[in-house]
Short mmCIF file of C-alpha atoms in Angstrom, two decimals:
data_model
loop_
_atom_site.label_atom_id
_atom_site.label_comp_id
_atom_site.label_asym_id
_atom_site.label_seq_id
_atom_site.Cartn_x
_atom_site.Cartn_y
_atom_site.Cartn_z
CA MET A 120 -24.61 16.13 8.09
CA THR A 121 -27.63 17.06 6.36
CA GLN A 122 -30.90 15.65 7.07
CA GLY A 123 -31.65 12.97 4.67
CA GLN A 124 -28.04 12.72 3.38
CA PRO A 125 -25.63 9.74 4.06
CA ALA A 126 -22.41 9.84 6.31
CA ALA A 127 -19.20 10.88 4.76
CA GLY A 128 -17.13 7.94 4.49
CA SER A 129 -20.26 5.19 4.72
CA MET A 130 -20.95 2.77 1.90
CA GLU A 131 -23.81 5.02 0.79
CA SER A 132 -22.01 7.63 0.45
CA LEU A 133 -19.43 5.84 -1.51
CA TYR A 134 -21.68 3.73 -3.64
CA PRO A 135 -25.08 5.94 -3.70
CA PHE A 136 -25.93 4.26 -7.29
CA LEU A 137 -26.33 1.04 -5.06
CA TYR A 138 -28.68 2.35 -2.93
CA SER A 139 -31.01 4.67 -5.12
CA GLY A 140 -33.52 1.65 -5.54
CA THR A 141 -33.22 2.82 -9.28
CA THR A 142 -30.16 2.51 -11.64
CA ASP A 143 -28.72 4.80 -14.61
CA LEU A 144 -26.29 2.54 -15.82
CA ASP A 145 -25.17 4.75 -18.25
CA ALA A 146 -24.71 7.42 -15.71
CA VAL A 147 -22.57 5.15 -13.23
CA LEU A 148 -20.50 3.98 -16.22
CA GLU A 149 -19.92 8.01 -17.21
CA GLN A 150 -19.01 8.48 -13.06
CA VAL A 151 -16.80 5.46 -13.65
CA ARG A 152 -15.14 6.72 -16.94
CA GLN A 153 -14.33 10.22 -15.87
CA SER A 154 -12.54 9.07 -12.28
CA THR A 155 -10.59 7.13 -14.09
CA VAL A 156 -9.71 9.37 -16.36
CA ALA A 157 -8.71 11.79 -13.24
CA LYS A 158 -6.91 9.00 -11.09
CA ALA A 159 -4.61 8.16 -14.26
CA ALA A 160 -4.17 12.42 -14.38
CA GLU A 161 -3.34 12.55 -11.09
CA ILE A 162 -0.35 9.87 -11.04
CA THR A 163 0.71 11.01 -14.21
CA GLU A 164 1.27 14.26 -12.91
CA LEU A 165 2.39 12.97 -9.31
CA ARG A 166 5.18 10.95 -11.61
CA ARG A 167 6.58 14.10 -13.68
CA VAL A 168 6.64 15.94 -10.63
CA ILE A 169 9.11 12.73 -9.50
CA GLY A 170 10.51 12.83 -12.29
CA ALA A 171 11.24 16.59 -12.84
CA ARG A 172 12.06 16.79 -9.01
CA ASP A 173 14.22 13.85 -8.52
CA GLY A 174 15.62 12.61 -11.68
CA ALA A 175 19.22 12.79 -10.67
CA ARG A 176 18.93 11.90 -7.36
CA LEU A 177 17.31 8.44 -8.43
CA ALA A 178 20.63 8.24 -10.73
CA ALA A 179 22.91 8.68 -7.89
CA CYS A 180 21.20 6.31 -5.37
CA ALA A 181 20.95 3.39 -8.00
CA ALA A 182 24.79 4.14 -8.96
CA ASP A 183 25.30 4.01 -4.77
CA ALA A 184 23.40 0.57 -4.76
CA ALA A 185 24.75 -0.70 -7.41
CA ALA A 186 27.89 -0.38 -5.78
CA ARG A 187 27.10 -2.23 -2.88
CA PHE A 188 25.51 -4.66 -4.24
CA ALA A 189 28.60 -5.38 -6.89
CA ALA A 190 30.38 -5.50 -3.26
CA GLY A 191 28.21 -8.33 -2.19
CA GLY A 192 25.52 -6.50 -0.72
CA ARG A 193 21.98 -7.62 -0.17
CA LEU A 194 18.42 -5.10 0.28
CA LEU A 195 16.39 -5.22 2.68
CA ALA A 196 12.93 -3.80 2.02
CA PHE A 197 10.13 -3.18 4.84
CA GLY A 198 7.08 -1.35 5.72
CA ASN A 199 3.71 -1.93 7.22
CA GLY A 200 0.38 -2.60 5.84
CA GLY A 201 0.05 -2.43 2.42
CA SER A 202 3.59 -0.78 2.83
CA ALA A 203 5.38 -4.46 3.54
CA THR A 204 2.97 -5.84 0.43
CA ASP A 205 5.04 -3.29 -1.32
CA ALA A 206 8.45 -4.61 0.46
CA GLN A 207 7.67 -7.84 -0.82
CA GLN A 208 7.16 -7.21 -4.39
CA LEU A 209 10.22 -4.70 -4.25
CA ALA A 210 12.21 -7.96 -2.94
CA ALA A 211 10.58 -10.29 -5.44
CA LEU A 212 12.05 -8.20 -8.37
CA PHE A 213 15.31 -7.84 -7.41
CA LEU A 214 15.28 -11.23 -6.57
CA ASN A 215 13.35 -12.67 -10.01
CA PRO A 216 13.21 -10.21 -12.29
CA GLY A 217 11.55 -12.56 -14.96
CA GLY A 218 8.51 -10.80 -15.05
CA ALA A 219 9.86 -7.54 -15.36
CA VAL A 220 9.59 -5.15 -18.50
CA SER A 221 13.49 -5.22 -18.89
CA SER A 222 13.93 -8.87 -17.93
CA SER A 223 16.08 -9.21 -20.87
CA THR A 224 19.01 -7.20 -19.15
CA GLY A 225 17.99 -7.88 -15.87
CA ARG A 226 19.32 -10.20 -13.48
CA PRO A 227 18.71 -11.77 -9.71
CA LEU A 228 19.77 -9.60 -7.14
CA PRO A 229 19.96 -10.95 -3.44
CA ALA A 230 17.74 -9.28 -0.87
CA LEU A 231 14.75 -9.69 1.56
CA GLY A 232 11.33 -8.69 2.74
CA LEU A 233 11.63 -8.25 6.04
CA ALA A 234 7.94 -8.27 6.76
CA SER A 235 8.01 -12.30 5.36
CA ASP A 236 9.39 -14.10 7.84
CA ILE A 237 5.93 -14.61 10.43
CA SER A 238 7.45 -16.53 13.17
CA VAL A 239 10.46 -13.46 13.53
CA VAL A 240 8.11 -10.49 12.99
CA THR A 241 5.26 -12.09 15.47
CA ALA A 242 8.07 -13.20 18.43
CA LEU A 243 9.31 -9.78 18.42
CA CYS A 244 5.67 -8.25 18.34
CA ASN A 245 4.49 -10.32 20.78
CA ASP A 246 7.88 -10.69 23.31
CA ILE A 247 9.42 -7.05 22.25
CA GLY A 248 7.41 -4.89 20.77
CA VAL A 249 6.38 -3.55 16.65
CA ASP A 250 8.35 -0.51 17.16
CA VAL A 251 11.90 -3.13 16.79
CA VAL A 252 10.31 -5.16 14.65
CA PHE A 253 12.19 -4.25 11.99
CA ALA A 254 15.78 -2.54 13.65
CA ARG A 255 16.49 -5.78 15.71
CA GLN A 256 16.24 -7.73 12.20
CA ILE A 257 18.87 -5.43 10.47
CA ALA A 258 20.55 -5.69 14.04
CA ALA A 259 21.17 -9.30 13.16
CA LEU A 260 21.34 -9.55 9.25
CA GLY A 261 22.50 -6.21 8.19
CA ARG A 262 25.67 -5.87 7.04
CA ARG A 263 28.21 -2.63 5.84
CA ASP A 264 27.50 -3.42 2.16
CA ASP A 265 23.85 -3.72 2.21
CA ILE A 266 20.73 -1.51 1.22
CA ALA A 267 18.09 -0.49 3.36
CA VAL A 268 14.61 0.58 1.84
CA GLY A 269 12.12 1.62 4.06
CA LEU A 270 8.68 2.43 2.68
CA SER A 271 5.51 4.41 4.36
CA THR A 272 2.91 6.38 2.82
CA SER A 273 2.61 8.99 6.27
CA GLY A 274 6.11 8.79 6.56
CA ASN A 275 5.90 8.34 10.66
CA SER A 276 5.84 4.56 11.35
CA ASP A 277 7.97 4.70 14.36
CA ASN A 278 9.31 1.30 13.30
CA LEU A 279 10.94 2.14 10.26
CA LEU A 280 12.46 5.27 12.00
CA ARG A 281 14.32 3.19 14.47
CA ALA A 282 15.35 0.69 11.54
CA PHE A 283 16.76 3.80 9.13
CA ASP A 284 18.94 4.51 12.56
CA GLU A 285 19.53 1.32 13.08
CA ALA A 286 20.45 0.68 9.56
CA SER A 287 22.35 3.55 9.32
CA ARG A 288 24.53 3.17 12.65
CA ARG A 289 25.72 -0.20 10.99
CA GLY A 290 26.93 1.36 7.89
CA LEU A 291 23.89 0.08 5.69
CA LEU A 292 22.86 2.83 2.70
CA THR A 293 19.33 3.54 3.58
CA VAL A 294 16.77 4.98 1.20
CA GLY A 295 13.43 5.79 2.25
CA LEU A 296 10.03 6.02 0.08
CA ALA A 297 7.11 8.24 1.96
CA GLY A 298 4.25 10.46 1.28
CA TYR A 299 2.58 13.52 1.72
CA GLU A 300 5.65 15.98 2.59
CA GLY A 301 7.43 13.38 3.85
CA GLY A 302 6.55 13.00 7.83
CA LYS A 303 9.24 12.39 10.49
CA MET A 304 11.25 10.70 7.86
CA ALA A 305 12.16 14.13 6.21
CA GLU A 306 13.58 14.92 9.42
CA LEU A 307 15.99 12.16 9.81
CA ASP A 308 19.45 12.44 9.07
CA SER A 309 20.05 8.44 9.05
CA ILE A 310 18.33 8.34 5.49
CA ASP A 311 20.99 8.48 2.36
CA TYR A 312 18.28 9.03 0.00
CA LEU A 313 14.80 10.07 0.92
CA PHE A 314 11.78 10.08 -2.09
CA VAL A 315 8.75 11.29 -1.78
CA ALA A 316 5.63 10.96 -3.36
CA PRO A 317 3.76 14.62 -2.85
CA SER A 318 0.48 13.82 -2.34
CA SER A 319 -2.48 13.41 0.14
CA SER A 320 -3.97 9.87 -1.47
CA VAL A 321 -2.06 6.83 -0.06
CA HIS A 322 -3.27 5.26 -3.31
CA ARG A 323 -1.52 7.92 -5.29
CA ILE A 324 1.25 7.65 -3.17
CA GLN A 325 1.88 3.93 -2.96
CA GLU A 326 1.50 4.08 -7.25
CA ALA A 327 4.29 6.53 -7.14
CA GLN A 328 6.35 4.76 -5.13
CA THR A 329 5.74 1.56 -7.29
CA THR A 330 7.22 3.54 -10.17
CA VAL A 331 10.16 4.79 -7.73
CA TYR A 332 11.81 1.45 -6.91
CA HIS A 333 11.17 0.11 -10.67
CA VAL A 334 13.46 3.17 -11.76
CA LEU A 335 15.89 2.29 -9.45
CA TRP A 336 15.85 -0.97 -10.09
CA GLU A 337 16.29 -0.30 -13.93
CA LEU A 338 18.99 1.85 -12.91
CA ILE A 339 20.51 -0.33 -10.68
CA GLN A 340 20.71 -2.96 -13.66
CA GLN A 341 22.32 -0.12 -15.97
CA ALA A 342 24.76 -0.02 -13.81
CA LEU A 343 25.79 -3.34 -13.02
CA ALA A 344 25.56 -4.32 -17.02
CA GLU A 345 28.63 -1.71 -17.19
CA PRO A 346 31.18 -2.47 -14.65
CA GLY A 347 33.18 0.66 -15.49
CA GLU A 348 30.74 2.73 -13.96
CA VAL A 349 30.09 1.10 -10.63
CA ARG A 350 32.40 2.85 -8.20
CA ARG A 351 32.10 3.02 -4.54
#
């Protein structure tokens, strides 16, 4: 660190205009504008890359998932931290598509967010360990026609890796969403479909993952609306 310069990652380095003693409002607004435009361009390009690379696999995954739903299956979504919130939002999207853009063609589908039941989560973490918090729930709740969807930015969460292995052993369709280069999730044989957002920014990864699961939801709804297209 250069003498007189704020430490990297400090509040002062992140928001220097708050500590300058004087603030050029126009300059600050221009910085915010440039940052917003750059971030929008970054996520747009990331979505384009994923769509070009994984479009066919997204369609195949949606067809397989639609067949599971048609057979009475449910979606089990899980993740840690911010990814737990995304998993809950994913489950809510399937359960109650009323707020979705394509809600006119959407229908509710059974889904569970495995981080939502705090009593179960804390009991497993306290009595056994956090590594089994999702695998044990899948062992208790999972059925062969179900779909297990795990979200991680790093792709390295041990409790997700165990959950995918458990879900695969029980015959569930397994879908993973990861960032960076996929992490350890990319090494698993127990994930049927893995969609990687190739970025080192947690924010851009999560934005891209949100796009991926909304696309999957729309494709699943389309498949279920055309029964002749749903096959096991």
